[in-house]
Coordinates of C-alpha atoms and ligand atoms in Angstrom, one line a residue:
X1 CA 21.1 -26.6 -0.4
X2 CA 21.4 -23.3 -2.2
X3 CA 19.2 -21.2 0.0
X4 CA 18.7 -18.4 -2.6
X5 CA 15.6 -20.0 -4.4
X6 CA 14.0 -20.7 -1.0
X7 CA 14.4 -17.1 0.2
X8 CA 13.3 -15.8 -3.2
X9 CA 10.1 -17.8 -2.8
X10 CA 9.2 -15.8 0.4
X11 CA 6.7 -13.0 0.0
X12 CA 4.8 -11.6 -3.0
X13 CA 1.8 -13.6 -1.9
X14 CA -1.5 -13.6 -3.7
X15 CA -4.3 -11.2 -2.7
X16 CA -7.7 -12.8 -2.5
X17 CA -11.1 -11.0 -2.3
X18 CA -13.6 -12.4 0.2
X19 CA -17.2 -11.7 -0.9
X20 CA -18.7 -13.0 2.4
X21 CA -18.2 -9.6 4.0
X22 CA -21.2 -8.4 1.9
X23 CA -23.5 -10.5 4.0
X24 CA -22.6 -8.3 7.0
X25 CA -21.7 -5.0 5.3
X26 CA -23.2 -4.9 1.8
X27 CA -21.1 -2.2 0.3
X28 CA -17.8 -3.4 1.7
X29 CA -14.9 -5.2 -0.1
X30 CA -12.5 -7.4 1.9
X31 CA -9.0 -8.3 0.6
X32 CA -6.6 -10.8 2.2
X33 CA -3.1 -11.9 1.6
X34 CA -2.7 -15.6 1.4
X35 CA 0.4 -16.2 3.5
X36 CA 0.3 -20.0 3.6
X37 CA 1.9 -20.1 0.2
X38 CA 5.3 -19.1 1.7
X39 CA 7.7 -22.0 1.7
X40 CA 7.5 -22.4 5.5
X41 CA 3.7 -22.3 5.3
X42 CA 3.2 -19.0 7.1
X43 CA 3.6 -15.2 7.3
X44 CA 6.6 -15.7 9.7
X45 CA 8.9 -16.6 6.8
X46 CA 9.0 -13.0 6.0
X47 CA 10.3 -11.7 9.3
X48 CA 12.6 -14.7 9.9
X49 CA 14.2 -14.4 6.5
X50 CA 14.9 -10.7 7.1
X51 CA 16.3 -11.1 10.6
X52 CA 18.5 -14.0 9.5
X53 CA 19.8 -12.1 6.5
X54 CA 20.6 -9.1 8.7
X55 CA 22.4 -11.3 11.2
X56 CA 24.5 -12.9 8.5
X57 CA 25.3 -9.6 6.9
X58 CA 26.4 -8.2 10.3
X59 CA 28.3 -11.4 11.0
X60 CA 26.9 -11.6 14.6
X61 CA 26.5 -15.4 14.8
X62 CA 30.2 -16.1 15.1
X63 CA 29.6 -19.9 14.9
X64 CA 27.0 -19.9 17.7
X65 CA 23.5 -21.4 17.5
X66 CA 20.6 -19.1 16.6
X67 CA 18.2 -19.0 19.6
X68 CA 14.7 -17.7 19.8
X69 CA 11.3 -18.3 21.3
X70 CA 8.3 -18.9 19.1
X71 CA 4.6 -19.9 19.1
X72 CA 5.6 -22.4 16.4
X73 CA 5.3 -20.7 13.0
X74 CA 8.4 -18.6 13.4
X75 CA 10.1 -21.8 14.7
X76 CA 9.4 -23.6 11.4
X77 CA 10.8 -20.6 9.5
X78 CA 13.9 -20.5 11.6
X79 CA 14.3 -24.3 11.4
X80 CA 13.8 -24.4 7.6
X81 CA 16.0 -21.4 6.7
X82 CA 18.6 -22.5 9.3
X83 CA 18.8 -25.9 7.6
X84 CA 19.1 -24.3 4.2
X85 CA 21.8 -21.8 5.3
X86 CA 23.7 -24.2 7.5
X87 CA 22.9 -22.2 10.7
X88 CA 22.2 -24.4 13.8
X89 CA 19.0 -23.4 15.5
X90 CA 17.6 -23.8 19.1
X91 CA 13.9 -22.9 19.7
X92 CA 11.9 -22.4 22.9
X93 CA 8.3 -23.2 22.1
X94 CA 5.3 -23.6 24.5
X95 CA 3.8 -27.0 24.5
X96 CA 0.4 -25.8 23.2
X97 CA 2.0 -25.5 19.7
X98 CA 0.3 -28.0 17.4
X99 CA 1.9 -31.3 16.8
X100 CA 2.3 -30.4 13.1
X101 CA 4.6 -27.5 14.1
X102 CA 6.7 -29.4 16.6
X103 CA 7.2 -32.3 14.1
X104 CA 8.2 -30.0 11.3
X105 CA 10.7 -28.1 13.5
X106 CA 12.3 -31.4 14.5
X107 CA 12.3 -32.6 10.8
X108 CA 14.4 -29.6 9.8
X109 CA 16.9 -30.6 12.5
X110 CA 16.4 -27.8 15.0
X111 CA 16.8 -28.3 18.7
X112 CA 13.5 -27.8 20.5
X113 CA 13.0 -26.8 24.2
X114 CA 9.3 -27.1 25.1
X115 CA 7.8 -25.1 27.9
X116 CA 4.6 -25.5 29.9
X117 CA 1.6 -24.5 27.7
X118 CA -0.2 -22.9 30.6
X119 CA 2.7 -20.5 31.1
X120 CA 2.2 -19.0 27.6
X121 CA 4.5 -17.2 25.2
X122 CA 5.8 -14.8 27.8
X123 CA 7.3 -17.7 29.7
X124 CA 9.0 -19.1 26.6
X125 CA 10.3 -15.7 25.8
X126 CA 11.8 -15.3 29.3
X127 CA 13.3 -18.8 29.1
X128 CA 15.0 -17.9 25.8
X129 CA 16.3 -14.7 27.2
X130 CA 17.6 -16.6 30.3
X131 CA 19.4 -19.1 28.1
X132 CA 21.0 -16.4 26.0
X133 CA 22.2 -14.6 29.2
X134 CA 23.5 -17.7 30.8
X135 CA 25.3 -19.1 27.7
X136 CA 26.5 -16.3 25.5
X137 CA 29.2 -18.5 24.1
X138 CA 26.6 -21.0 22.8
X139 CA 23.7 -18.8 21.6
X140 CA 23.1 -15.8 19.5
X141 CA 19.6 -14.5 20.6
X142 CA 17.6 -13.3 17.5
X143 CA 14.7 -12.1 19.7
X144 CA 11.9 -11.6 17.3
X145 CA 10.0 -9.5 19.9
X146 CA 12.6 -6.8 19.8
X147 CA 14.4 -7.3 16.5
X148 CA 13.6 -4.4 14.1
X149 CA 14.1 -6.7 11.1
X150 CA 10.7 -8.3 12.1
X151 CA 8.5 -5.2 11.5
X152 CA 10.7 -4.0 8.7
X153 CA 10.0 -7.2 6.7
X154 CA 6.3 -6.2 6.9
X155 CA 6.9 -2.6 6.1
X156 CA 9.0 -3.3 3.0
X157 CA 7.2 -6.6 2.1
X158 CA 3.6 -7.2 3.3
X159 CA 2.6 -3.5 3.5
X160 CA 4.2 -2.4 0.2
X161 CA 2.8 -5.5 -1.6
X162 CA -0.7 -4.7 -0.2
X163 CA -0.4 -1.1 -1.5
X164 CA 0.6 -2.2 -5.0
X165 CA -1.9 -5.0 -5.2
X166 CA -4.7 -2.7 -4.0
X167 CA -3.8 0.3 -6.2
X168 CA -5.6 -1.0 -9.4
X169 CA -8.6 -2.2 -7.3
X170 CA -9.1 0.7 -4.9
X171 CA -6.7 3.4 -6.2
X172 CA -4.7 3.3 -2.9
X173 CA -4.8 2.2 0.7
X174 CA -7.9 0.5 2.2
X175 CA -10.2 2.1 4.7
X176 CA -9.1 -0.4 7.4
X177 CA -6.5 -3.0 8.1
X178 CA -7.0 -5.9 10.5
X179 CA -4.2 -8.0 12.1
X180 CA -3.3 -9.4 15.5
X181 CA -0.4 -9.2 17.8
X182 CA 2.0 -12.1 18.3
X183 CA 5.3 -10.2 18.2
X184 CA 3.6 -7.2 16.7
X185 CA 5.7 -7.3 13.6
X186 CA 2.8 -7.6 11.1
X187 CA 0.6 -4.9 12.6
X188 CA 3.5 -2.5 13.2
X189 CA 5.1 -2.9 9.8
X190 CA 2.0 -3.0 7.7
X191 CA 0.3 -0.3 9.8
X192 CA 3.1 2.1 9.4
X193 CA 3.4 1.5 5.7
X194 CA -0.3 2.0 5.1
X195 CA -0.6 5.1 7.3
X196 CA 2.3 6.7 5.3
X197 CA 0.2 6.2 2.2
X198 CA -3.0 7.3 3.8
X199 CA -3.1 8.9 7.2
X200 CA -6.7 7.9 8.1
X201 CA -6.3 4.1 7.5
X202 CA -8.0 2.5 10.6
X203 CA -5.6 -0.1 12.0
X204 CA -7.4 -2.7 14.1
X205 CA -5.9 -5.3 16.4
X206 CA -7.9 -8.6 16.9
X207 CA -7.2 -9.6 20.5
X208 CA -8.1 -13.2 21.7
X209 CA -10.3 -13.2 24.7
X210 CA -8.8 -16.3 26.3
X211 CA -5.3 -17.9 26.7
X212 CA -4.2 -20.4 25.5
X213 CA -6.5 -19.5 22.8
X214 CA -5.8 -18.6 19.2
X215 CA -2.4 -19.9 18.2
X216 CA 0.1 -17.2 17.4
X217 CA -1.8 -14.3 19.1
X218 CA -1.1 -12.8 22.5
X219 CA -4.0 -11.7 24.7
X220 CA -2.2 -8.4 25.7
X221 CA -3.7 -6.1 28.3
X222 CA -3.6 -8.4 31.4
X223 CA -1.4 -7.1 34.1
X224 CA 2.1 -8.6 33.7
X225 CA 1.7 -9.4 29.9
X226 CA 4.9 -8.6 28.1
X227 CA 4.3 -5.9 25.4
X228 CA 6.7 -6.7 22.6
X229 CA 9.3 -4.0 22.2
X230 CA 8.7 -3.7 18.4
X231 CA 5.0 -3.3 18.8
X232 CA 4.1 0.3 18.0
X233 CA 0.9 0.8 20.0
X234 CA 0.4 4.2 18.5
X235 CA -0.3 2.6 15.1
X236 CA -3.3 0.7 16.6
X237 CA -6.6 2.7 16.4
X238 CA -8.9 0.1 17.8
X239 CA -8.8 -3.3 19.6
X240 CA -11.5 -5.8 19.1
X241 CA -11.8 -8.9 21.3
X242 CA -12.5 -12.2 19.5
X243 CA -13.4 -15.6 20.8
X244 CA -11.9 -18.9 19.7
X245 CA -15.5 -20.0 18.8
X246 CA -16.0 -17.1 16.4
X247 CA -12.5 -17.6 14.9
X248 CA -13.1 -21.4 14.3
X249 CA -16.6 -20.8 12.9
X250 CA -15.1 -18.4 10.4
X251 CA -12.4 -20.9 9.5
X252 CA -15.1 -23.5 8.7
X253 CA -17.1 -21.0 6.7
X254 CA -14.0 -20.0 4.7
X255 CA -13.2 -23.7 4.1
X256 CA -16.6 -24.1 2.4
X257 CA -15.5 -21.3 0.1
X258 CA -12.2 -23.0 -0.8
X259 CA -9.9 -21.2 1.7
X260 CA -8.2 -23.5 4.2
X261 CA -6.7 -21.3 6.9
X262 CA -5.8 -21.3 10.6
X263 CA -7.6 -19.8 13.6
X264 CA -5.8 -16.4 13.6
X265 CA -6.9 -15.9 10.0
X266 CA -10.5 -16.8 11.0
X267 CA -10.3 -14.3 13.8
X268 CA -9.0 -11.5 11.5
X269 CA -11.8 -12.1 8.9
X270 CA -14.4 -12.2 11.7
X271 CA -13.1 -8.9 13.0
X272 CA -12.8 -7.4 9.5
X273 CA -16.6 -8.0 8.9
X274 CA -17.5 -6.4 12.3
X275 CA -15.3 -3.4 11.6
X276 CA -16.8 -2.8 8.1
X277 CA -20.3 -2.8 9.6
X278 CA -19.4 -0.6 12.6
X279 CA -17.6 2.1 10.6
X280 CA -19.2 1.7 7.2
X281 CA -15.9 0.9 5.6
X282 CA -15.9 0.4 1.8
X283 CA -12.6 -1.6 1.9
X284 CA -10.8 -3.7 4.5
X285 CA -7.6 -5.5 4.1
X286 CA -6.1 -8.3 6.3
X287 CA -3.7 -11.2 6.2
X288 CA -4.4 -15.0 6.4
X289 CA -1.2 -16.0 8.4
X290 CA -1.2 -19.7 7.9
X291 CA -2.9 -22.9 6.6
X292 CA -5.6 -25.0 8.3
X293 CA -3.5 -28.1 7.7
X294 CA -1.2 -26.9 10.5
X295 CA -4.1 -27.6 12.9
X296 CA -5.5 -31.0 11.9
X297 CA -4.2 -32.6 15.2
X298 CA -6.1 -30.0 17.2
X299 CA -9.4 -31.5 16.0
X300 CA -10.7 -28.2 14.7
X301 CA -11.6 -29.7 11.3
X302 CA -13.5 -32.7 12.7
X303 CA -16.8 -31.5 11.2
X304 CA -19.7 -33.9 10.9
X305 CA -21.0 -34.6 7.4
X306 CA -24.3 -32.7 6.9
Ligands
PMP1 N1 -1.0 -15.7 13.3 C1 -0.2 -16.8 13.5 C2 -0.8 -18.1 13.1 C3 1.1 -16.6 14.0 O1 1.9 -17.7 14.1 C4 1.5 -15.3 14.3 C5 2.9 -15.1 14.8 N2 3.1 -15.5 16.2 C6 0.7 -14.2 14.1 C7 -0.6 -14.5 13.6 C8 1.1 -12.8 14.6 O2 2.1 -12.3 13.8 P1 3.1 -11.2 14.4 O3 4.2 -12.0 15.1 O4 3.7 -10.5 13.2 O5 2.4 -10.3 15.3

């Protein structure tokens, strides 16, 4: 298909205001970008479209397959855009990725290599790097953990959009921004952009307290954890641990208000409320990376009727 309309549909996502923060921090306002409206259903479309565009402009593929590791959402973006652009794709994905992700990746015709879920994202990353090293004639390694197109997509896109959407509401950047770290693309790109606009924006990383825990987020901090090369740790002012239970409770709460989002979004909103209270913020911004529909098979929505 003509990939232009698909790529043009990525980004420029709506900004929603979440009034629930007032229950915790009465004078705070919380704004969130609804990333599930991207054609691949998640925030990862932004980074993947940028990295793929850069690769095609530079002509680095040379007829080879695009290879990367992913927690699943980036895999969907690669598979979708690869299908649209005629680029063959191979993905290394840990087995804890939800069935919805794995099925959709296969539906777009990408080749899937599934690794042990208990080994985590770092193992999938090492496996992709090994394949790239062993078979340079077969694969071009996109490497979203070290590809600068990843954070730049959020600097030029997500971060810039936030600033222009918040300008009429707040007159500029928010007091705080909350995200997590999968590859670090979102927090690095948005964090840098917001801090250029306002030096004292507090950038907060929501860090899951268990693994495998919140899909898409790395725990970081344990000895041996791979710190993504593109992650700019100097942009992070504060790290806040968040449990799966708190993330899921917030997802269910948001669903009752009409927002159907995945666990990382629940984690970010939970942390945003805490931060507003702790620091007396008047405004907090975050992203809602994907849709709750991507997690039906995990059972997280099997709530009993009251
Ligand atoms: N939430 C979800 C659901 C994700 O799939 C990802 C990407 N792994 C993230 C958050 C983190 O985004 P980033 O890779 O930009 O750090």
